[in-house]
Amino acid sequence: GKTDIYNIYAQKVDTEILALNPDQIDDQVMINMNNYPNPFQKGTILSFAVGREQLIDAKVKIFNTRGQRVRTLPLEDNRVYWDGNDEGGRLTASGIYMYRLESKYFESQTTKMIRVK
């Protein structure tokens, strides 16, 4: 027989920035993250629009699509260069990689980039 179909409602919850110590940072920290070039072959520059005072102990973590950490890069300025190599100095495969900025005060959303050969 026929059954009445009811409306289904859904809501996406998106947490872009997780404040780890809210007393030491502004209420809202907006981070504009990008990399150039994207897609890239030999290397790419990862840049972040965030205040220098918030970059204490900052690092960029790069992950593959399986969620495995490929490389961790220390960040002293608002940008860092990734040469496409993993922690062991081996050239990574073509594919999609994600990166995230982490510091003493926050961690950013994850952004994707594409490596091609």
Coordinates of N, CA and C in Angstrom, one line a residue:
G1 N 0.8 -1.2 0.0 CA 0.0 0.0 0.0 C 0.8 1.3 0.0
K2 N 0.1 2.3 0.0 CA 0.8 3.6 0.0 C 1.0 4.0 1.4
T3 N 2.2 4.7 1.6 CA 2.6 5.2 2.9 C 2.8 6.7 2.8
D4 N 2.4 7.4 3.8 CA 2.7 8.9 3.7 C 4.2 9.1 3.9
I5 N 4.7 10.0 3.2 CA 6.1 10.3 3.3 C 6.2 11.6 4.1
Y6 N 7.0 11.6 5.2 CA 7.1 12.8 6.0 C 8.4 13.5 5.6
N7 N 8.5 14.8 5.8 CA 9.7 15.6 5.5 C 10.8 15.1 6.4
I8 N 12.0 15.1 5.9 CA 13.2 14.7 6.6 C 14.0 16.0 6.7
Y9 N 14.4 16.3 7.9 CA 15.3 17.5 8.1 C 16.6 17.1 8.6
A10 N 17.7 17.7 8.1 CA 19.0 17.5 8.5 C 19.8 18.8 8.6
Q11 N 20.8 18.7 9.4 CA 21.6 19.9 9.7 C 23.1 19.5 9.7
K12 N 23.9 20.2 9.0 CA 25.3 20.0 9.0 C 26.0 20.8 10.0
V13 N 26.7 20.2 10.9 CA 27.5 20.9 11.9 C 28.9 21.0 11.5
D14 N 29.5 22.2 11.3 CA 30.8 22.3 10.8 C 31.6 23.1 11.9
T15 N 32.7 22.5 12.4 CA 33.5 23.1 13.4 C 34.9 23.4 12.7
E16 N 35.0 24.6 12.2 CA 36.2 25.0 11.4 C 37.4 25.2 12.3
I17 N 37.2 25.9 13.5 CA 38.3 26.2 14.4 C 37.9 25.7 15.8
L18 N 38.8 25.0 16.4 CA 38.7 24.5 17.7 C 39.6 25.3 18.6
A19 N 39.0 26.1 19.5 CA 39.9 26.9 20.4 C 40.3 26.0 21.5
L20 N 41.6 25.9 21.7 CA 42.1 25.0 22.8 C 42.3 25.8 24.1
N21 N 42.5 27.1 24.0 CA 42.7 27.9 25.2 C 42.0 29.3 24.9
P22 N 40.7 29.3 25.1 CA 40.0 30.5 24.7 C 40.3 31.8 25.5
D23 N 41.0 31.7 26.7 CA 41.3 32.9 27.4 C 42.5 33.6 26.8
Q24 N 43.3 32.9 26.0 CA 44.5 33.5 25.4 C 44.4 34.0 24.0
I25 N 43.2 33.8 23.3 CA 43.0 34.2 22.0 C 41.7 35.1 21.9
D26 N 41.6 35.7 20.7 CA 40.4 36.5 20.5 C 39.2 35.5 20.4
D27 N 38.0 36.1 20.6 CA 36.8 35.3 20.5 C 36.6 34.6 19.2
Q28 N 37.0 35.3 18.1 CA 36.9 34.8 16.8 C 38.3 34.8 16.1
V29 N 38.8 33.7 15.7 CA 40.0 33.7 14.9 C 39.7 33.2 13.5
M30 N 39.8 34.0 12.6 CA 39.5 33.6 11.2 C 40.9 33.4 10.5
I31 N 41.0 32.2 9.9 CA 42.2 31.8 9.3 C 41.9 31.6 7.8
N32 N 42.6 32.4 7.0 CA 42.5 32.2 5.5 C 43.7 31.4 5.1
M33 N 43.5 30.1 4.7 CA 44.5 29.2 4.4 C 44.5 28.9 2.9
N34 N 45.6 28.9 2.2 CA 45.7 28.5 0.8 C 47.1 28.0 0.5
N35 N 47.2 27.4 -0.6 CA 48.5 27.0 -1.1 C 48.6 27.3 -2.6
Y36 N 49.8 27.6 -3.0 CA 50.1 28.0 -4.4 C 51.4 27.4 -4.8
P37 N 51.5 26.8 -6.0 CA 50.4 26.5 -6.9 C 49.5 25.3 -6.3
N38 N 48.3 25.2 -6.8 CA 47.5 24.0 -6.5 C 46.6 23.7 -7.7
P39 N 46.8 22.6 -8.4 CA 47.7 21.5 -8.1 C 49.1 21.9 -8.3
F40 N 50.0 21.1 -7.7 CA 51.5 21.3 -7.8 C 52.2 20.0 -8.2
Q41 N 53.4 20.2 -8.7 CA 54.3 19.1 -9.0 C 55.4 18.9 -8.1
K42 N 56.3 19.9 -8.0 CA 57.5 19.8 -7.2 C 57.4 20.3 -5.8
G43 N 56.6 21.3 -5.6 CA 56.4 21.9 -4.2 C 55.3 22.9 -4.2
T44 N 54.9 23.3 -3.1 CA 53.9 24.3 -2.9 C 54.1 25.2 -1.7
I45 N 53.7 26.4 -1.7 CA 53.8 27.3 -0.6 C 52.4 27.3 0.1
L46 N 52.4 26.9 1.4 CA 51.2 27.0 2.2 C 51.2 28.3 3.0
S47 N 50.2 29.1 2.9 CA 50.2 30.4 3.5 C 48.9 30.5 4.4
F48 N 49.1 31.3 5.5 CA 48.0 31.5 6.5 C 47.9 32.9 6.9
A49 N 46.7 33.4 6.9 CA 46.5 34.8 7.4 C 46.1 34.7 8.8
V50 N 47.1 34.8 9.7 CA 46.8 34.8 11.1 C 47.9 35.6 11.8
G51 N 47.6 36.2 12.9 CA 48.5 37.1 13.6 C 49.8 36.3 14.1
R52 N 50.9 37.0 14.1 CA 52.2 36.4 14.5 C 52.1 35.9 16.0
E53 N 51.4 36.7 16.8 CA 51.3 36.3 18.2 C 50.6 35.0 18.4
Q54 N 49.8 34.6 17.5 CA 49.1 33.3 17.6 C 49.9 32.1 17.0
L55 N 51.1 32.4 16.5 CA 51.9 31.3 15.8 C 52.9 30.7 16.8
I56 N 52.7 30.8 18.1 CA 53.6 30.2 19.0 C 53.5 28.7 18.9
D57 N 54.6 28.0 18.8 CA 54.7 26.6 18.6 C 53.8 26.1 17.4
A58 N 53.7 26.9 16.4 CA 52.8 26.5 15.3 C 53.5 25.5 14.4
K59 N 52.7 24.6 13.8 CA 53.2 23.6 12.9 C 52.1 23.3 11.9
V60 N 52.5 22.9 10.7 CA 51.6 22.4 9.7 C 51.7 20.9 9.6
K61 N 50.5 20.3 9.7 CA 50.5 18.8 9.5 C 49.9 18.5 8.2
I62 N 50.5 17.6 7.4 CA 50.1 17.2 6.1 C 49.7 15.7 6.2
F63 N 48.5 15.4 5.7 CA 47.9 14.1 5.8 C 47.6 13.6 4.4
N64 N 47.6 12.2 4.2 CA 47.1 11.7 2.9 C 45.6 11.4 3.1
T65 N 45.0 10.8 2.1 CA 43.5 10.6 2.1 C 43.1 9.5 3.1
R66 N 44.1 8.7 3.6 CA 43.8 7.7 4.6 C 43.9 8.3 6.0
G67 N 44.2 9.5 6.1 CA 44.4 10.2 7.4 C 45.7 10.0 8.0
Q68 N 46.6 9.4 7.3 CA 48.0 9.2 7.8 C 48.8 10.4 7.7
R69 N 49.5 10.8 8.8 CA 50.3 12.0 8.7 C 51.5 11.7 7.8
V70 N 51.7 12.6 6.8 CA 52.8 12.5 5.8 C 54.0 13.3 6.3
R71 N 53.8 14.5 6.8 CA 54.8 15.4 7.1 C 54.3 16.4 8.1
T72 N 55.2 16.9 9.0 CA 55.0 18.0 9.9 C 56.0 19.0 9.6
L73 N 55.6 20.3 9.4 CA 56.5 21.4 9.1 C 56.4 22.4 10.1
P74 N 57.5 22.9 10.7 CA 57.4 24.0 11.7 C 57.1 25.3 11.0
L75 N 56.4 26.1 11.7 CA 55.9 27.4 11.0 C 56.4 28.6 11.9
E76 N 57.2 29.4 11.3 CA 57.7 30.6 12.1 C 57.2 31.9 11.5
D77 N 56.7 31.8 10.3 CA 56.1 32.9 9.6 C 54.8 32.5 9.1
N78 N 54.1 33.4 8.3 CA 52.8 33.1 7.9 C 52.7 32.2 6.7
R79 N 53.9 31.6 6.3 CA 53.9 30.7 5.2 C 55.1 29.7 5.4
V80 N 54.9 28.5 4.7 CA 55.9 27.5 4.7 C 55.9 26.8 3.4
Y81 N 57.1 26.3 3.0 CA 57.2 25.6 1.7 C 57.2 24.1 1.9
W82 N 56.4 23.3 1.2 CA 56.4 21.9 1.3 C 57.0 21.4 0.0
D83 N 58.0 20.6 0.0 CA 58.7 20.1 -1.2 C 58.1 18.9 -1.8
G84 N 57.0 18.4 -1.2 CA 56.3 17.2 -1.7 C 56.9 15.9 -1.1
N85 N 57.9 16.0 -0.2 CA 58.5 14.8 0.4 C 57.8 14.5 1.7
D86 N 57.9 13.2 2.1 CA 57.4 12.8 3.4 C 58.4 13.0 4.5
E87 N 58.2 12.5 5.7 CA 59.1 12.7 6.8 C 60.5 12.0 6.5
G88 N 60.5 10.9 5.8 CA 61.7 10.2 5.5 C 62.4 10.8 4.3
G89 N 61.9 11.9 3.7 CA 62.6 12.5 2.5 C 62.2 11.8 1.2
R90 N 61.3 10.9 1.2 CA 60.8 10.2 0.0 C 59.8 11.1 -0.7
L91 N 59.8 11.1 -2.0 CA 58.8 11.9 -2.8 C 57.4 11.2 -2.7
T92 N 56.4 12.0 -2.4 CA 55.1 11.4 -2.2 C 54.4 11.2 -3.5
A93 N 53.4 10.3 -3.5 CA 52.7 9.9 -4.8 C 51.8 11.1 -5.2
S94 N 51.3 11.0 -6.4 CA 50.3 11.9 -6.9 C 49.0 11.6 -6.1
G95 N 48.3 12.7 -5.9 CA 47.0 12.5 -5.2 C 46.6 13.7 -4.4
I96 N 45.6 13.5 -3.6 CA 45.0 14.6 -2.7 C 45.6 14.5 -1.4
Y97 N 46.0 15.6 -0.9 CA 46.6 15.7 0.5 C 45.9 16.8 1.2
M98 N 45.8 16.7 2.5 CA 45.1 17.7 3.4 C 46.2 18.3 4.3
Y99 N 46.0 19.5 4.7 CA 46.9 20.1 5.7 C 46.1 20.9 6.7
R100 N 46.7 21.1 7.9 CA 46.0 21.7 9.0 C 47.1 22.5 9.8
L101 N 46.8 23.7 10.2 CA 47.6 24.5 11.0 C 47.3 24.3 12.4
E102 N 48.3 24.0 13.3 CA 48.1 23.8 14.7 C 49.1 24.7 15.4
S103 N 48.6 25.3 16.5 CA 49.5 26.1 17.3 C 49.1 25.9 18.8
K104 N 49.8 26.6 19.7 CA 49.5 26.5 21.1 C 48.1 26.9 21.4
Y105 N 47.5 27.8 20.6 CA 46.2 28.3 20.9 C 45.0 27.8 20.1
F106 N 45.3 27.1 19.0 CA 44.2 26.7 18.2 C 44.6 25.6 17.2
E107 N 43.6 25.0 16.5 CA 43.9 24.2 15.3 C 42.9 24.6 14.3
S108 N 43.3 24.7 13.1 CA 42.5 25.2 12.0 C 41.7 24.1 11.3
Q109 N 40.8 24.5 10.4 CA 40.1 23.5 9.6 C 41.1 22.9 8.7
T110 N 40.7 21.8 8.1 CA 41.6 21.0 7.2 C 41.3 21.5 5.8
T111 N 42.4 21.7 5.0 CA 42.2 22.2 3.6 C 42.9 21.2 2.7
K112 N 42.4 21.0 1.5 CA 43.0 20.0 0.6 C 43.8 20.7 -0.5
M113 N 44.8 19.9 -1.0 CA 45.6 20.3 -2.1 C 45.9 19.0 -3.0
I114 N 46.3 19.2 -4.2 CA 46.5 18.1 -5.1 C 47.9 18.1 -5.6
R115 N 48.5 17.0 -5.5 CA 49.9 16.8 -6.1 C 49.8 16.0 -7.4
V116 N 50.4 16.4 -8.4 CA 50.4 15.7 -9.7 C 51.9 15.5 -10.1
K117 N 52.1 14.5 -10.9 CA 53.5 14.3 -11.4 C 53.6 14.6 -12.9

